[in-house]
Amino acid sequence: MEEKGAENGVAAMAACYQGFDPAAYLQYNYTPPRADFERKDSIVPWKLACLHKAFTEGDVSGELLVDIGSGPTLYQVMSGCEVFNKVLLTDFLEVNRQELRRWLQDEGGCSLDWTPFLQHVCKLEGRRPSAWTEKAAKLRQVIMDIVTIDVHCPQPLALDALPSAGADCLVSCFCLESVSPDLAAFTRALGHIGRLLRPGGHLLLIGALGESYYFGGPGVKIPVVPLNEAQVCASLKESGYTLIRLEVYTLPQDMRVGVDDVSGVFFVKAMKE
């Protein structure tokens, strides 16, 4: 019975996403004030700084980086593309995969201009902001594919999507807690994606704290598992990861723009045991 209930919960979550609107989601979360590169306390620059630090400390390395549940966003692999020769983007929704393909094929029609993000990451790397065109070219060069994923399946990707040894690093931002019906499903999903990672490989995880819903488009209210730091740490341990670092960002009042009830964001750097 318990298994049936879990299946129903996952199916209900999938149904919530049928109205997801990538353009609206990007507008809500990746424009000012949340993406204000002039402000040190803006949430997007904080996330980019966490990722830049993690990818440049020297211990995260290898050939293949897999982004779990990319959504319609690219910021999460902008630092990683300098470290890994191959990057695989993944998402459950075709509308998100289409959004990413539009950018990858460079034919216009994207819902968001990623130039300020690329420029900011260049600055973090000590390069001129004008180097963003080189970074965009590098990113397009290393992205090998954009494929379907289901984190609730014990085998989340098609069998031939990855080499048998697995990925060297996984990055995942705001995916698992926003597609899981409860904490148990979140923890199971962490375990499922861990099967894609080689032993000793790294997981870089960004997620919401204290969030019970967000809007995935006008009138599209999607439930989220409200997490606290202790639950994140316990779920990681249960799923076979060793925590290296946990950082927390608390949202200033003016970042609470009415599209969700998130109170904070966590960044995790962990290693598969």
GROMACS .gro file of C-alpha atoms in nm:
model
  273
    1MET     CA    1   0.000   0.000   0.000
    2GLU     CA    2   0.284   0.234   0.092
    3GLU     CA    3   0.445   0.184  -0.248
    4LYS     CA    4   0.115   0.260  -0.423
    5GLY     CA    5   0.082   0.581  -0.221
    6ALA     CA    6   0.433   0.686  -0.321
    7GLU     CA    7   0.353   0.620  -0.688
    8ASN     CA    8   0.034   0.825  -0.663
    9GLY     CA    9   0.223   1.112  -0.500
   10VAL     CA   10   0.483   1.115  -0.778
   11ALA     CA   11   0.210   1.098  -1.045
   12ALA     CA   12   0.030   1.392  -0.882
   13MET     CA   13   0.356   1.592  -0.888
   14ALA     CA   14   0.403   1.514  -1.258
   15ALA     CA   15   0.047   1.637  -1.323
   16CYS     CA   16   0.128   1.969  -1.148
   17TYR     CA   17   0.401   2.032  -1.407
   18GLN     CA   18   0.176   2.005  -1.712
   19GLY     CA   19   0.118   2.381  -1.706
   20PHE     CA   20   0.481   2.476  -1.638
   21ASP     CA   21   0.579   2.788  -1.835
   22PRO     CA   22   0.959   2.825  -1.881
   23ALA     CA   23   0.937   3.192  -1.988
   24ALA     CA   24   0.732   3.290  -1.680
   25TYR     CA   25   0.955   3.087  -1.446
   26LEU     CA   26   1.266   3.258  -1.583
   27GLN     CA   27   1.102   3.597  -1.546
   28TYR     CA   28   1.007   3.525  -1.183
   29ASN     CA   29   1.347   3.397  -1.071
   30TYR     CA   30   1.623   3.514  -1.308
   31THR     CA   31   1.559   3.887  -1.345
   32PRO     CA   32   1.613   4.160  -1.080
   33PRO     CA   33   1.592   4.170  -0.784
   34ARG     CA   34   1.683   3.799  -0.770
   35ALA     CA   35   1.935   3.833  -1.052
   36ASP     CA   36   2.084   4.174  -0.978
   37PHE     CA   37   2.457   4.154  -1.049
   38GLU     CA   38   2.522   4.494  -0.890
   39ARG     CA   39   2.408   4.365  -0.550
   40LYS     CA   40   2.615   4.137  -0.330
   41ASP     CA   41   2.305   4.011  -0.147
   42SER     CA   42   2.116   3.910  -0.462
   43ILE     CA   43   2.039   3.539  -0.476
   44VAL     CA   44   2.167   3.455  -0.827
   45PRO     CA   45   2.517   3.603  -0.775
   46TRP     CA   46   2.536   3.404  -0.447
   47LYS     CA   47   2.456   3.080  -0.631
   48LEU     CA   48   2.708   3.156  -0.906
   49ALA     CA   49   2.977   3.228  -0.646
   50CYS     CA   50   2.909   2.896  -0.466
   51LEU     CA   51   2.936   2.703  -0.793
   52HIS     CA   52   3.248   2.891  -0.905
   53LYS     CA   53   3.420   2.814  -0.573
   54ALA     CA   54   3.323   2.445  -0.584
   55PHE     CA   55   3.442   2.397  -0.942
   56THR     CA   56   3.775   2.576  -0.885
   57GLU     CA   57   3.891   2.422  -0.555
   58GLY     CA   58   4.072   2.149  -0.744
   59ASP     CA   59   3.905   1.834  -0.612
   60VAL     CA   60   3.609   1.834  -0.854
   61SER     CA   61   3.745   1.698  -1.180
   62GLY     CA   62   3.705   1.438  -1.453
   63GLU     CA   63   3.552   1.408  -1.796
   64LEU     CA   64   3.173   1.420  -1.754
   65LEU     CA   65   2.944   1.660  -1.566
   66VAL     CA   66   2.571   1.581  -1.555
   67ASP     CA   67   2.314   1.847  -1.464
   68ILE     CA   68   2.015   1.681  -1.298
   69GLY     CA   69   1.685   1.854  -1.376
   70SER     CA   70   1.824   2.152  -1.565
   71GLY     CA   71   1.485   2.317  -1.603
   72PRO     CA   72   1.506   2.603  -1.855
   73THR     CA   73   1.831   2.735  -1.697
   74LEU     CA   74   2.201   2.728  -1.785
   75TYR     CA   75   2.373   2.921  -1.504
   76GLN     CA   76   2.451   2.603  -1.309
   77VAL     CA   77   2.702   2.473  -1.569
   78MET     CA   78   2.873   2.802  -1.659
   79SER     CA   79   3.166   2.738  -1.422
   80GLY     CA   80   3.169   2.361  -1.474
   81CYS     CA   81   3.219   2.390  -1.850
   82GLU     CA   82   3.575   2.511  -1.781
   83VAL     CA   83   3.654   2.193  -1.584
   84PHE     CA   84   3.471   1.919  -1.776
   85ASN     CA   85   3.506   1.830  -2.145
   86LYS     CA   86   3.154   1.688  -2.157
   87VAL     CA   87   2.836   1.829  -2.004
   88LEU     CA   88   2.499   1.652  -2.019
   89LEU     CA   89   2.182   1.855  -1.953
   90THR     CA   90   1.865   1.673  -1.843
   91ASP     CA   91   1.502   1.754  -1.772
   92PHE     CA   92   1.168   1.579  -1.731
   93LEU     CA   93   0.974   1.838  -1.935
   94GLU     CA   94   0.996   1.874  -2.311
   95VAL     CA   95   0.921   2.250  -2.288
   96ASN     CA   96   1.236   2.295  -2.080
   97ARG     CA   97   1.446   2.081  -2.312
   98GLN     CA   98   1.319   2.291  -2.606
   99GLU     CA   99   1.417   2.613  -2.424
  100LEU     CA  100   1.769   2.480  -2.371
  101ARG     CA  101   1.794   2.360  -2.733
  102ARG     CA  102   1.706   2.708  -2.859
  103TRP     CA  103   2.007   2.849  -2.675
  104LEU     CA  104   2.233   2.560  -2.773
  105GLN     CA  105   2.150   2.598  -3.143
  106ASP     CA  106   2.197   2.978  -3.117
  107GLU     CA  107   1.901   3.051  -3.342
  108GLY     CA  108   1.737   3.313  -3.119
  109GLY     CA  109   1.396   3.287  -2.956
  110CYS     CA  110   1.528   3.224  -2.603
  111SER     CA  111   1.307   3.340  -2.317
  112LEU     CA  112   1.603   3.491  -2.128
  113ASP     CA  113   1.928   3.659  -2.230
  114TRP     CA  114   2.205   3.468  -2.052
  115THR     CA  115   2.472   3.729  -2.138
  116PRO     CA  116   2.477   3.901  -1.792
  117PHE     CA  117   2.516   3.560  -1.625
  118LEU     CA  118   2.805   3.464  -1.854
  119GLN     CA  119   2.967   3.804  -1.796
  120HIS     CA  120   2.938   3.767  -1.419
  121VAL     CA  121   3.096   3.420  -1.421
  122CYS     CA  122   3.380   3.555  -1.638
  123LYS     CA  123   3.441   3.821  -1.371
  124LEU     CA  124   3.446   3.552  -1.099
  125GLU     CA  125   3.710   3.371  -1.305
  126GLY     CA  126   3.923   3.685  -1.326
  127ARG     CA  127   3.848   3.743  -1.693
  128ARG     CA  128   3.713   4.049  -1.868
  129PRO     CA  129   3.330   4.053  -1.892
  130SER     CA  130   3.379   4.076  -2.270
  131ALA     CA  131   3.512   3.716  -2.260
  132TRP     CA  132   3.150   3.603  -2.226
  133THR     CA  133   3.135   3.521  -2.599
  134GLU     CA  134   3.425   3.276  -2.556
  135LYS     CA  135   3.251   3.121  -2.255
  136ALA     CA  136   2.924   3.085  -2.448
  137ALA     CA  137   3.113   2.916  -2.733
  138LYS     CA  138   3.288   2.684  -2.485
  139LEU     CA  139   2.959   2.593  -2.320
  140ARG     CA  140   2.797   2.512  -2.656
  141GLN     CA  141   3.102   2.304  -2.747
  142VAL     CA  142   3.100   2.086  -2.434
  143ILE     CA  143   2.721   2.026  -2.403
  144MET     CA  144   2.692   1.681  -2.557
  145ASP     CA  145   2.314   1.643  -2.533
  146ILE     CA  146   1.989   1.742  -2.362
  147VAL     CA  147   1.802   1.430  -2.253
  148THR     CA  148   1.496   1.314  -2.059
  149ILE     CA  149   1.529   1.227  -1.691
  150ASP     CA  150   1.299   1.096  -1.419
  151VAL     CA  151   1.461   1.119  -1.074
  152HIS     CA  152   1.187   0.898  -0.929
  153CYS     CA  153   1.301   0.600  -1.137
  154PRO     CA  154   1.575   0.381  -0.989
  155GLN     CA  155   1.745   0.425  -1.329
  156PRO     CA  156   1.677   0.796  -1.394
  157LEU     CA  157   1.842   0.812  -1.740
  158ALA     CA  158   1.834   0.585  -2.045
  159LEU     CA  159   2.094   0.310  -2.006
  160ASP     CA  160   2.305   0.436  -2.295
  161ALA     CA  161   2.306   0.801  -2.178
  162LEU     CA  162   2.618   0.762  -1.964
  163PRO     CA  163   2.942   0.563  -1.982
  164SER     CA  164   2.934   0.250  -1.763
  165ALA     CA  165   3.172   0.410  -1.509
  166GLY     CA  166   2.918   0.686  -1.445
  167ALA     CA  167   2.950   1.063  -1.423
  168ASP     CA  168   3.242   1.233  -1.246
  169CYS     CA  169   3.021   1.507  -1.104
  170LEU     CA  170   2.651   1.585  -1.069
  171VAL     CA  171   2.506   1.931  -1.028
  172SER     CA  172   2.139   1.978  -0.942
  173CYS     CA  173   1.957   2.302  -0.860
  174PHE     CA  174   1.603   2.331  -0.719
  175CYS     CA  175   1.502   1.999  -0.872
  176LEU     CA  176   1.456   1.721  -0.617
  177GLU     CA  177   1.255   1.909  -0.352
  178SER     CA  178   1.029   2.063  -0.616
  179VAL     CA  179   0.937   1.735  -0.788
  180SER     CA  180   0.896   1.518  -0.476
  181PRO     CA  181   0.566   1.476  -0.289
  182ASP     CA  182   0.738   1.435   0.050
  183LEU     CA  183   1.073   1.403   0.229
  184ALA     CA  184   1.093   1.025   0.174
  185ALA     CA  185   1.059   1.074  -0.205
  186PHE     CA  186   1.324   1.349  -0.194
  187THR     CA  187   1.565   1.111  -0.017
  188ARG     CA  188   1.489   0.827  -0.260
  189ALA     CA  189   1.552   1.062  -0.554
  190LEU     CA  190   1.891   1.156  -0.404
  191GLY     CA  191   1.974   0.785  -0.396
  192HIS     CA  192   1.854   0.731  -0.753
  193ILE     CA  193   2.071   1.008  -0.898
  194GLY     CA  194   2.365   0.878  -0.693
  195ARG     CA  195   2.361   0.565  -0.911
  196LEU     CA  196   2.464   0.788  -1.203
  197LEU     CA  197   2.777   0.901  -1.017
  198ARG     CA  198   3.105   0.712  -0.991
  199PRO     CA  199   3.235   0.632  -0.640
  200GLY     CA  200   3.441   0.929  -0.524
  201GLY     CA  201   3.253   1.158  -0.763
  202HIS     CA  202   3.105   1.486  -0.640
  203LEU     CA  203   2.751   1.616  -0.600
  204LEU     CA  204   2.687   1.992  -0.603
  205LEU     CA  205   2.332   2.052  -0.484
  206ILE     CA  206   2.140   2.379  -0.458
  207GLY     CA  207   1.790   2.383  -0.317
  208ALA     CA  208   1.519   2.571  -0.132
  209LEU     CA  209   1.480   2.590   0.245
  210GLY     CA  210   1.140   2.630   0.407
  211GLU     CA  211   0.954   2.640   0.075
  212SER     CA  212   0.609   2.480   0.045
  213TYR     CA  213   0.515   2.603  -0.305
  214TYR     CA  214   0.630   2.803  -0.605
  215PHE     CA  215   0.464   2.930  -0.921
  216GLY     CA  216   0.573   2.757  -1.241
  217GLY     CA  217   0.367   2.998  -1.448
  218PRO     CA  218   0.062   3.225  -1.404
  219GLY     CA  219  -0.174   3.035  -1.175
  220VAL     CA  220   0.045   2.721  -1.181
  221LYS     CA  221   0.109   2.658  -0.811
  222ILE     CA  222   0.349   2.367  -0.754
  223PRO     CA  223   0.397   2.210  -0.409
  224VAL     CA  224   0.751   2.175  -0.272
  225VAL     CA  225   0.894   1.966   0.015
  226PRO     CA  226   0.978   2.224   0.286
  227LEU     CA  227   1.333   2.132   0.389
  228ASN     CA  228   1.556   2.241   0.674
  229GLU     CA  229   1.934   2.202   0.696
  230ALA     CA  230   1.920   1.898   0.925
  231GLN     CA  231   1.687   1.713   0.685
  232VAL     CA  232   1.915   1.787   0.388
  233CYS     CA  233   2.216   1.650   0.579
  234ALA     CA  234   2.027   1.340   0.696
  235SER     CA  235   1.898   1.265   0.345
  236LEU     CA  236   2.248   1.297   0.199
  237LYS     CA  237   2.391   1.059   0.459
  238GLU     CA  238   2.111   0.806   0.406
  239SER     CA  239   2.172   0.819   0.029
  240GLY     CA  240   2.543   0.740   0.053
  241TYR     CA  241   2.705   1.085   0.029
  242THR     CA  242   2.970   1.237   0.254
  243LEU     CA  243   2.903   1.604   0.319
  244ILE     CA  244   3.201   1.831   0.247
  245ARG     CA  245   3.034   2.169   0.287
  246LEU     CA  246   2.692   2.323   0.347
  247GLU     CA  247   2.632   2.695   0.295
  248VAL     CA  248   2.307   2.881   0.356
  249TYR     CA  249   2.166   3.201   0.208
  250THR     CA  250   1.875   3.378   0.379
  251LEU     CA  251   1.646   3.574   0.150
  252PRO     CA  252   1.629   3.950   0.219
  253GLN     CA  253   1.274   4.080   0.236
  254ASP     CA  254   1.281   4.236  -0.113
  255MET     CA  255   1.381   3.903  -0.270
  256ARG     CA  256   1.051   3.758  -0.149
  257VAL     CA  257   0.861   3.862  -0.458
  258GLY     CA  258   0.543   3.657  -0.418
  259VAL     CA  259   0.623   3.376  -0.664
  260ASP     CA  260   0.705   3.131  -0.380
  261ASP     CA  261   0.740   3.121  -0.001
  262VAL     CA  262   1.109   3.026   0.011
  263SER     CA  263   1.297   3.155   0.318
  264GLY     CA  264   1.648   3.045   0.225
  265VAL     CA  265   1.867   2.851  -0.014
  266PHE     CA  266   2.125   2.583   0.063
  267PHE     CA  267   2.439   2.491  -0.126
  268VAL     CA  268   2.591   2.147  -0.070
  269LYS     CA  269   2.920   2.003  -0.185
  270ALA     CA  270   2.929   1.629  -0.118
  271MET     CA  271   3.108   1.316  -0.236
  272LYS     CA  272   2.971   0.972  -0.316
  273GLU     CA  273   3.110   0.714  -0.076
   0.00000   0.00000   0.00000
